[in-house]
PDB file of C-alpha atoms in Angstrom:
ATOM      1  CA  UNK V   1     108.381 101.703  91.975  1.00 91.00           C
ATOM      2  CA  UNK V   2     107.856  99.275  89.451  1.00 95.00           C
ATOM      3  CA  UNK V   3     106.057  99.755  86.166  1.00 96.00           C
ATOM      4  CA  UNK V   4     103.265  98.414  83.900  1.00 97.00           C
ATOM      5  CA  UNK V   5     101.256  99.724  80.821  1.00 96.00           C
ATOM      6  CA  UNK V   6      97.732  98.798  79.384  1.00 96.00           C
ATOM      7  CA  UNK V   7      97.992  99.199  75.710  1.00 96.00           C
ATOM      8  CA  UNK V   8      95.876  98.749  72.975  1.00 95.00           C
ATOM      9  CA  UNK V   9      93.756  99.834  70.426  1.00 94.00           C
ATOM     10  CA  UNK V  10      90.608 101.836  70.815  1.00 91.00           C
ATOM     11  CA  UNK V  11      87.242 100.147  72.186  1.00 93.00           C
ATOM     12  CA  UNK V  12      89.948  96.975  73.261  1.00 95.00           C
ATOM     13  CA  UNK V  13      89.262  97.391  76.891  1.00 94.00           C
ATOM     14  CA  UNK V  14      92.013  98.924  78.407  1.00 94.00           C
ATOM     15  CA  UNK V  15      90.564 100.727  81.133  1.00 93.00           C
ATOM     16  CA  UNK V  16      88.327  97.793  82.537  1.00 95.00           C
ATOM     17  CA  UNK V  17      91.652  96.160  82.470  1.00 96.00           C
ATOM     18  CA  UNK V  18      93.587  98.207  84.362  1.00 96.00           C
ATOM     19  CA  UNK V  19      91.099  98.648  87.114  1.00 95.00           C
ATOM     20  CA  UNK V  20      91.144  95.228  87.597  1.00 96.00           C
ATOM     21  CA  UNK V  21      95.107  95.454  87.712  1.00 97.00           C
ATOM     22  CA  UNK V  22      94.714  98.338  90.206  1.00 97.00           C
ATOM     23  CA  UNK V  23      92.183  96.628  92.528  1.00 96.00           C
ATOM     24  CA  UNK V  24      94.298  93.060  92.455  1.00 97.00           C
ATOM     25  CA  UNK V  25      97.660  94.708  93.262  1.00 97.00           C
ATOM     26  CA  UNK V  26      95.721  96.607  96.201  1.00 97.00           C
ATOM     27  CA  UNK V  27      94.048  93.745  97.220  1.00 97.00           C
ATOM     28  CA  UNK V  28      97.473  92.103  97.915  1.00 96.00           C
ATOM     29  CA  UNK V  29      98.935  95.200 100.065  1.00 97.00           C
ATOM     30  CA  UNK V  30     100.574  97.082  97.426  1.00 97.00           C
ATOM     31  CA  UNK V  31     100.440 100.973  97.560  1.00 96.00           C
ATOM     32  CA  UNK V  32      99.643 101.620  93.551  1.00 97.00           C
ATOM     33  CA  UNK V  33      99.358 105.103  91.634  1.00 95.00           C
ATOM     34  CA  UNK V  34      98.019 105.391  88.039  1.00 94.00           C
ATOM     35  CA  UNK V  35      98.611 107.193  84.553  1.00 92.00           C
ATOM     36  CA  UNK V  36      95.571 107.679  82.294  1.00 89.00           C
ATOM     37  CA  UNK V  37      97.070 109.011  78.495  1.00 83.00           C
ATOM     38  CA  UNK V  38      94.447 110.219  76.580  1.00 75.00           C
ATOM     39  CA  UNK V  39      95.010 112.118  72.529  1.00 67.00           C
ATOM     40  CA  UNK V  40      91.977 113.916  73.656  1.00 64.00           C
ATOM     41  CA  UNK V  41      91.732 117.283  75.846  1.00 67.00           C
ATOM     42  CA  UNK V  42      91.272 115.920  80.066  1.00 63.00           C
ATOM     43  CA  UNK V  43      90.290 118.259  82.757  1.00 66.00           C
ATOM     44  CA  UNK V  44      90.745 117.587  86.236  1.00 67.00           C
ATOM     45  CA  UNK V  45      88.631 120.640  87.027  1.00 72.00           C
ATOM     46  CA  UNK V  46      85.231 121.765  86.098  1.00 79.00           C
ATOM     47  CA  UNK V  47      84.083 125.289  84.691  1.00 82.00           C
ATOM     48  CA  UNK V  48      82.501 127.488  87.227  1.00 82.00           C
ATOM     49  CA  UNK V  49      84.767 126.431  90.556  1.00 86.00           C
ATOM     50  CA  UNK V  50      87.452 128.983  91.952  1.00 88.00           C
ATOM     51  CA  UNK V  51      90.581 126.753  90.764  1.00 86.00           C
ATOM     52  CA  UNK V  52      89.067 126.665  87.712  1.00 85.00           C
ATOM     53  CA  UNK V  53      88.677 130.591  87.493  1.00 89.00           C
ATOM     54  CA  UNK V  54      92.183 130.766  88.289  1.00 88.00           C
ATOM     55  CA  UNK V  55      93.295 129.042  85.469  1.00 86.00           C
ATOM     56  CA  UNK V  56      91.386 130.406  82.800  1.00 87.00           C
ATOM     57  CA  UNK V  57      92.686 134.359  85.014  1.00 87.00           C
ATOM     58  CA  UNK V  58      96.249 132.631  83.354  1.00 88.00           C
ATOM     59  CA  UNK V  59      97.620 130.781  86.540  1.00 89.00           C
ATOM     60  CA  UNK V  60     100.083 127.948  84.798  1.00 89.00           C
ATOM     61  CA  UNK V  61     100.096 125.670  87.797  1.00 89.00           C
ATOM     62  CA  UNK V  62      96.768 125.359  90.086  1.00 90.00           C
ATOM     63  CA  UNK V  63      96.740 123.102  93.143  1.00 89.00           C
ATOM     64  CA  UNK V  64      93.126 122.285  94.826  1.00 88.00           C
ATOM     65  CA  UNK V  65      93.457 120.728  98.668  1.00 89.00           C
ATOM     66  CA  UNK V  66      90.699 119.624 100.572  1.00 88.00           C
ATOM     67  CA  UNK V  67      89.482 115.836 101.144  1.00 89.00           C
ATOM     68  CA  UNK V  68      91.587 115.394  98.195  1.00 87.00           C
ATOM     69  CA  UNK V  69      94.892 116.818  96.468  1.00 87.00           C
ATOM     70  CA  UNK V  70      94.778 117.935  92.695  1.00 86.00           C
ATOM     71  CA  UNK V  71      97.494 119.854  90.418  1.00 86.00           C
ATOM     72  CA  UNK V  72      96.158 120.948  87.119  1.00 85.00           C
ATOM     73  CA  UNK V  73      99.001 122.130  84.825  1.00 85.00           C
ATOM     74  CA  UNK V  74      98.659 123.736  81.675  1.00 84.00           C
ATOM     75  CA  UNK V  75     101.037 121.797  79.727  1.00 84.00           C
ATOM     76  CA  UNK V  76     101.815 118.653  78.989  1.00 85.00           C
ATOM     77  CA  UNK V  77     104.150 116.797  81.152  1.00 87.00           C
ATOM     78  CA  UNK V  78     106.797 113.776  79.724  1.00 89.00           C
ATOM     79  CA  UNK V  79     106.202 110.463  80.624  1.00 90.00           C
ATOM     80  CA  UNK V  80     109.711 110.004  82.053  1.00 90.00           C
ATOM     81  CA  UNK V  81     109.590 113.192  83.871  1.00 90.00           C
ATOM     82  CA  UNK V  82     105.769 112.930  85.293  1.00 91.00           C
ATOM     83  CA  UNK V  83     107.504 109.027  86.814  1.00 92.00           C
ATOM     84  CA  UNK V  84     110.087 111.005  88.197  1.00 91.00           C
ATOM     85  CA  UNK V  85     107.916 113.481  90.386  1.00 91.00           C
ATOM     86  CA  UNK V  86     104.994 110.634  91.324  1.00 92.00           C
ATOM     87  CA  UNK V  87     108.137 108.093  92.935  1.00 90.00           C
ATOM     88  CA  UNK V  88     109.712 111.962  94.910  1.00 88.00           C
ATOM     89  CA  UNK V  89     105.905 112.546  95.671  1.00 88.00           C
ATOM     90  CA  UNK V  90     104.277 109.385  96.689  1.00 89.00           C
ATOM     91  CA  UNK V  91     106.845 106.231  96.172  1.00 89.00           C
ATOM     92  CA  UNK V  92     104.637 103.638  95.404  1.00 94.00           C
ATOM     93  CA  UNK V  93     104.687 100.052  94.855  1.00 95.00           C
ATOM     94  CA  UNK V  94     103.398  99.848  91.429  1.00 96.00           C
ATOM     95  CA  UNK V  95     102.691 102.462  88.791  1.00 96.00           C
ATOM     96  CA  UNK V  96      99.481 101.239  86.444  1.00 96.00           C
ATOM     97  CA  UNK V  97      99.710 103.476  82.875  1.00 95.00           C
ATOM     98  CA  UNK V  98      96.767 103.252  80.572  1.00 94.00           C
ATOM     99  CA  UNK V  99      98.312 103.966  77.108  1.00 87.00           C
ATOM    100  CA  UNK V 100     101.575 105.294  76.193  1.00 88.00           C
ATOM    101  CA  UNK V 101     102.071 102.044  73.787  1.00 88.00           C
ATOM    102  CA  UNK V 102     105.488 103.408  72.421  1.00 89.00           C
ATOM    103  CA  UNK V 103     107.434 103.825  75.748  1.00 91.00           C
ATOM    104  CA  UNK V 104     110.112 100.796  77.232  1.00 92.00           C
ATOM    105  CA  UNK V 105     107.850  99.551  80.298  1.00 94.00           C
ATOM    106  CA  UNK V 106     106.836  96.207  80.875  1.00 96.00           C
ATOM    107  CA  UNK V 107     102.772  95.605  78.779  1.00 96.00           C
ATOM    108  CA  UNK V 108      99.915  94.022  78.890  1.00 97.00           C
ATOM    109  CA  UNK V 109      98.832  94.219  75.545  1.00 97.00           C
ATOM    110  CA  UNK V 110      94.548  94.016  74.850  1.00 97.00           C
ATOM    111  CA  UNK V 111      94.806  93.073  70.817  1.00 96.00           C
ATOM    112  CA  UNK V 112      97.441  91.809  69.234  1.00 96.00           C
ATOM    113  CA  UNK V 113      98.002  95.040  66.948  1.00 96.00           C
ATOM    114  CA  UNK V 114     100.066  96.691  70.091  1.00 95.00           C
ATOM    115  CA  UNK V 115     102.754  93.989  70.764  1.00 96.00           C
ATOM    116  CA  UNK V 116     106.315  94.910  71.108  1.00 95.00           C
ATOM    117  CA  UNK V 117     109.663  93.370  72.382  1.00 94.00           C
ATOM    118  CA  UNK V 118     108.180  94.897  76.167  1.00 95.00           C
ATOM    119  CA  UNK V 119     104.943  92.937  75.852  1.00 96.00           C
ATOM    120  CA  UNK V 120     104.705  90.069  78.631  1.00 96.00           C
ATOM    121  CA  UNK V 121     101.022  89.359  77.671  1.00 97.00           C
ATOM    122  CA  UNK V 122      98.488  89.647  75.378  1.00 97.00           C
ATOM    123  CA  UNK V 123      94.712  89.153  76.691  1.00 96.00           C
ATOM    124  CA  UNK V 124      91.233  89.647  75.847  1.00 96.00           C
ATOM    125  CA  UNK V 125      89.841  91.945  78.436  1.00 95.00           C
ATOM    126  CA  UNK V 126      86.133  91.487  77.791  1.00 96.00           C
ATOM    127  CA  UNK V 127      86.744  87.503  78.760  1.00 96.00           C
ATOM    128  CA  UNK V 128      89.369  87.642  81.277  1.00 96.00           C
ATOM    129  CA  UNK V 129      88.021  85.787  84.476  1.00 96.00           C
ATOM    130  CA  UNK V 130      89.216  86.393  88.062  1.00 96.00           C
ATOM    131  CA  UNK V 131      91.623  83.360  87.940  1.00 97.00           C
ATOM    132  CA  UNK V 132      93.502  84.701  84.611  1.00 97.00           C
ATOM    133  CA  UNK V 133      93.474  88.236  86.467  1.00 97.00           C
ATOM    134  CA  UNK V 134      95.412  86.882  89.744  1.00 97.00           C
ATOM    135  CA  UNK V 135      97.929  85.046  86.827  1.00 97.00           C
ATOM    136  CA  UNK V 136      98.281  88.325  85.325  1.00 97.00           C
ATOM    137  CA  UNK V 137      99.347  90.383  88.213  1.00 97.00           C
ATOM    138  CA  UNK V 138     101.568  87.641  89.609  1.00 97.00           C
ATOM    139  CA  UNK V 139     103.381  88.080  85.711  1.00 96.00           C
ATOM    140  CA  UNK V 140     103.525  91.646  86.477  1.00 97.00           C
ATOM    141  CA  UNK V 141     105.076  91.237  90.260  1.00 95.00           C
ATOM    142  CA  UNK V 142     107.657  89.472  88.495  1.00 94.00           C
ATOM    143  CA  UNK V 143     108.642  91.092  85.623  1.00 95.00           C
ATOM    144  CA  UNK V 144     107.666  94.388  86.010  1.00 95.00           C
ATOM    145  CA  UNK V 145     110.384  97.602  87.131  1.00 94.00           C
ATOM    146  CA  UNK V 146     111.815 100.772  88.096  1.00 92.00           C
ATOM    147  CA  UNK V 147     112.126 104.295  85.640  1.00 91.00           C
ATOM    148  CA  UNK V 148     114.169 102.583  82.739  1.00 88.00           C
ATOM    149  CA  UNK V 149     116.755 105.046  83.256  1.00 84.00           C
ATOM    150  CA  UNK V 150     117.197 104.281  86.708  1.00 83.00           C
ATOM    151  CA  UNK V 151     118.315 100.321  85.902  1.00 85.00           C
ATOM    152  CA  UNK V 152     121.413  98.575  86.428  1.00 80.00           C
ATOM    153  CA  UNK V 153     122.717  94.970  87.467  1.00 77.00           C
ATOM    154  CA  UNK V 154     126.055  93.510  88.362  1.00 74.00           C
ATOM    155  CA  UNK V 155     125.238  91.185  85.519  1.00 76.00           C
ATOM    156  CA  UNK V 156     127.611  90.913  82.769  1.00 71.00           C
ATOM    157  CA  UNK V 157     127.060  92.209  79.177  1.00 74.00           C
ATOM    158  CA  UNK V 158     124.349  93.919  80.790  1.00 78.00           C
ATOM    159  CA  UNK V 159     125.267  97.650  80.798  1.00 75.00           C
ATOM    160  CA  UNK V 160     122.477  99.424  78.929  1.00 83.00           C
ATOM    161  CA  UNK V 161     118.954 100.276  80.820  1.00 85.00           C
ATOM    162  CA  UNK V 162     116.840  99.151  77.611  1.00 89.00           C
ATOM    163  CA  UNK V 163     118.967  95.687  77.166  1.00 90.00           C
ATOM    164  CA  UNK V 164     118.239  94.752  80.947  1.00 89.00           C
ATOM    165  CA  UNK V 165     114.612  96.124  81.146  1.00 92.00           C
ATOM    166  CA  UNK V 166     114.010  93.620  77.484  1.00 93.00           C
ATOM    167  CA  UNK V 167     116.308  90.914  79.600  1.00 92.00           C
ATOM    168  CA  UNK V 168     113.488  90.974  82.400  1.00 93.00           C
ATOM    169  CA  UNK V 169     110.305  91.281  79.996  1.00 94.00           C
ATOM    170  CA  UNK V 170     111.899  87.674  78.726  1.00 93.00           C
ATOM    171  CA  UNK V 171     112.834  86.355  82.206  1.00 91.00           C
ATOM    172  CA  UNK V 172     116.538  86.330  81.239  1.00 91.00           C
ATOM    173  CA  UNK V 173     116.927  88.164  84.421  1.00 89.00           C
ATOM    174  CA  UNK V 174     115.244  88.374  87.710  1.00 89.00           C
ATOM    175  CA  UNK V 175     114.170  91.840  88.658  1.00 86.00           C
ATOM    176  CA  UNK V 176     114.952  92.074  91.912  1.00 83.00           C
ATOM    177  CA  UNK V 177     113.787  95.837  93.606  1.00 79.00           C
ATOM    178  CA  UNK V 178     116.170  95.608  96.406  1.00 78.00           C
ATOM    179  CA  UNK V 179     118.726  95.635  94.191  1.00 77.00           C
ATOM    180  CA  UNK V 180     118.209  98.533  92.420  1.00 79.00           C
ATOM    181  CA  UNK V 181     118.977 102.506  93.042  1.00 80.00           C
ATOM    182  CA  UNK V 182     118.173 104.066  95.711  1.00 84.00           C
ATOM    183  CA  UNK V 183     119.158 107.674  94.846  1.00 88.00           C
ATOM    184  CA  UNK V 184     116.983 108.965  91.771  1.00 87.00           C
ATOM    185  CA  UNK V 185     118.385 112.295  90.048  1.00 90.00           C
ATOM    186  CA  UNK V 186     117.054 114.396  87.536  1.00 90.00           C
ATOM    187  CA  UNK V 187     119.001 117.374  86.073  1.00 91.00           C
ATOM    188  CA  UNK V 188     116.996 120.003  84.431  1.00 90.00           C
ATOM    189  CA  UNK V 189     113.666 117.489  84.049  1.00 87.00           C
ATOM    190  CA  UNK V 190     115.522 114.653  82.269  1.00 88.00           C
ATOM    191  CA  UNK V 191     115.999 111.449  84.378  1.00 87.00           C
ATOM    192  CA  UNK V 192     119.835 110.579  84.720  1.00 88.00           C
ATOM    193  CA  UNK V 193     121.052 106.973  85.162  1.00 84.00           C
ATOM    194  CA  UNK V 194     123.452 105.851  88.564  1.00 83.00           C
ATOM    195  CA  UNK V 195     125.688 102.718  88.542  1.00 82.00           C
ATOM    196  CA  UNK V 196     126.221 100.786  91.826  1.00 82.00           C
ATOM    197  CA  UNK V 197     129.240 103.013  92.421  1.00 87.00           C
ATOM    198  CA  UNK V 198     127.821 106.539  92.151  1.00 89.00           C
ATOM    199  CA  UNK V 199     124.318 105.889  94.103  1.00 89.00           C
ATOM    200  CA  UNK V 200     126.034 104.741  97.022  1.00 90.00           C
ATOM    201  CA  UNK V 201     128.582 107.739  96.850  1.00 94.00           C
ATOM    202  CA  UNK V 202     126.115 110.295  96.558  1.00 93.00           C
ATOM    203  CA  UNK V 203     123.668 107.930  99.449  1.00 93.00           C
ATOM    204  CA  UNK V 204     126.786 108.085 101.741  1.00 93.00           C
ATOM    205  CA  UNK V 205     127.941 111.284 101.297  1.00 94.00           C
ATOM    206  CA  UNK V 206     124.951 112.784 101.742  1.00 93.00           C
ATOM    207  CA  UNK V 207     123.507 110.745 104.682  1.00 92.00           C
ATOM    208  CA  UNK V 208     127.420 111.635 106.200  1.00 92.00           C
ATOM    209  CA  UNK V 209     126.832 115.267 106.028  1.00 93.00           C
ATOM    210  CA  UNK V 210     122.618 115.097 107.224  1.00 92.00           C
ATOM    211  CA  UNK V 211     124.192 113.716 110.330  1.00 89.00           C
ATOM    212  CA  UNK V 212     126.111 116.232 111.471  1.00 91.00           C
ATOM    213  CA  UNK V 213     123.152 118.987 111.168  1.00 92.00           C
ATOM    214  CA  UNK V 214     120.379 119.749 114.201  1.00 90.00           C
ATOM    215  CA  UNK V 215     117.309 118.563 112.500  1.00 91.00           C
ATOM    216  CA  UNK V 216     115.676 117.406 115.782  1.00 91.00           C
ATOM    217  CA  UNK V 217     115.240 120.609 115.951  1.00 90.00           C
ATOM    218  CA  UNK V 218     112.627 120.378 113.191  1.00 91.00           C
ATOM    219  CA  UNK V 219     111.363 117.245 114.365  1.00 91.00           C
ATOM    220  CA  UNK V 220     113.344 115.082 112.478  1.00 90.00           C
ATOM    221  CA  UNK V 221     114.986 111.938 113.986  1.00 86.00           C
ATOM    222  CA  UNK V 222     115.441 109.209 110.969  1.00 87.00           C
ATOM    223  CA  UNK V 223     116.265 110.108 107.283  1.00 87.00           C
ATOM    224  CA  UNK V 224     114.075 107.302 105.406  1.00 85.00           C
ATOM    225  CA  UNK V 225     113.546 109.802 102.183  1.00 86.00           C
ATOM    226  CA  UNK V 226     115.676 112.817 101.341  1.00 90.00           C
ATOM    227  CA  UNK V 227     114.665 115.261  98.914  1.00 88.00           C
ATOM    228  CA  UNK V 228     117.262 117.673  97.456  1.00 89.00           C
ATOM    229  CA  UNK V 229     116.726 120.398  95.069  1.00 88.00           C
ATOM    230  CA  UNK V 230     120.071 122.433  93.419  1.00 89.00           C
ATOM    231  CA  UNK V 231     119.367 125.297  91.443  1.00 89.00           C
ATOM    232  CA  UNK V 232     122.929 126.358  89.299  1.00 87.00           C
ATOM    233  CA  UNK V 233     122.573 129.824  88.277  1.00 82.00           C
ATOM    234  CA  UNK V 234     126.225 128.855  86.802  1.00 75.00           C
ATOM    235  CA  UNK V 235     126.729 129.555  82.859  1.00 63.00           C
TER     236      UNK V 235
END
């Protein structure tokens, strides 16, 4: 899952921005999910419908399914941690974030004011033409990646997830996804970081121990995504 965000100041044109992102990257077969951050109050639900009733009767966590899936959550979520469930969830290609200007992902900046060390452009989205837009997303294919905390190369001098993710923002090295973790972990909501050597010990070990249990049984022949959830009750 590789990461961009549309910053930039108020009335700059973020969001016409990023749905051109959105409908490029789809347009070129790329399954993409999205982040909208917002400083004011957002409801995915409407006063008056059942799920809404059941949050304002004090339900924490409401789930609509029909045509569509929602979750509306009384809370607010991290950044690192909502990345963390949408890649477990839905694993797509590319996550598109509106806003969060202060976090370590890859930008497209839409005034000037909003450029950091992770900016890889800055562009005027009321002007932007279709050409500039392709040139854009092909920036973002390349330098573009994965939940910061989930980086690593073989690459040395570069051992710290922030170092390599500003080392591909300046094209001093070549994100490559294939190359990167393939066993994400999170302890108690907070993303933790694998080297090479750890994600393929916990792959292996676990794949080695899957095999050995009946799960055609349950209709399950191949193991191409394993979800595991531990709850310690240790002190």
């Amino acid at each position: 899952m590789r990461i961009v965000s549309i910053v930039g100041l108020k009335n700059t044109g973020k969001t016409s921005l990023t749905s051109k992102i959105i409908k490029e990257l789809t347009n070129r077969g790329f399954k993409v999910a999205s982040i909208k951050h917002s400083h004011h109050k957002m409801e995915m639900d409407h006063e008056g419908t059942d799920t809404y009733k059941q949050m304002e009767a004090g339900s924490d966590f409401v789930v609509g399914i029909g045509d569509k899936t929602f979750f509306n959550i009384n809370r607010t979520i991290p950044l690192e941690r909502l990345l963390f469930l949408i890649k477990m969830v839905d694993n797509p290609d590319f996550l598109v974030i509106e806003g969060f200007k202060n976090y370590t992902y890859a930008k497209i900046a839409t005034c000037p004011e909003v450029e950091d060390d992770y900016t890889i452009a800055t562009v005027d989205s009321f002007t932007i033409t279709d050409d500039e837009v392709l040139n854009l997303v092909d920036l973002i294919e390349e330098k573009s990646y994965d939940i910061i905390d989930t980086l690593f190369v073989d690459e040395c001098g570069y051992n710290d997830a922030e170092i390599i993710a500003k080392a591909f923002v300046k094209g001093d090295l070549k994100y490559n996804p294939q190359t990167q973790a393939d066993v994400s972990l999170s302890i108690d909501g907070i993303n933790i970081g694998l080297n090479a050597f750890v994600n393929d010990f916990l792959k292996e070990t676990i794949l080695g121990m899957l095999k050995s249990l009946k799960t055609t049984e349950y209709g399950v022949e191949d193991f191409n995504s394993i979800e595991i959830s531990i709850k310690n009750d240790e002190k």
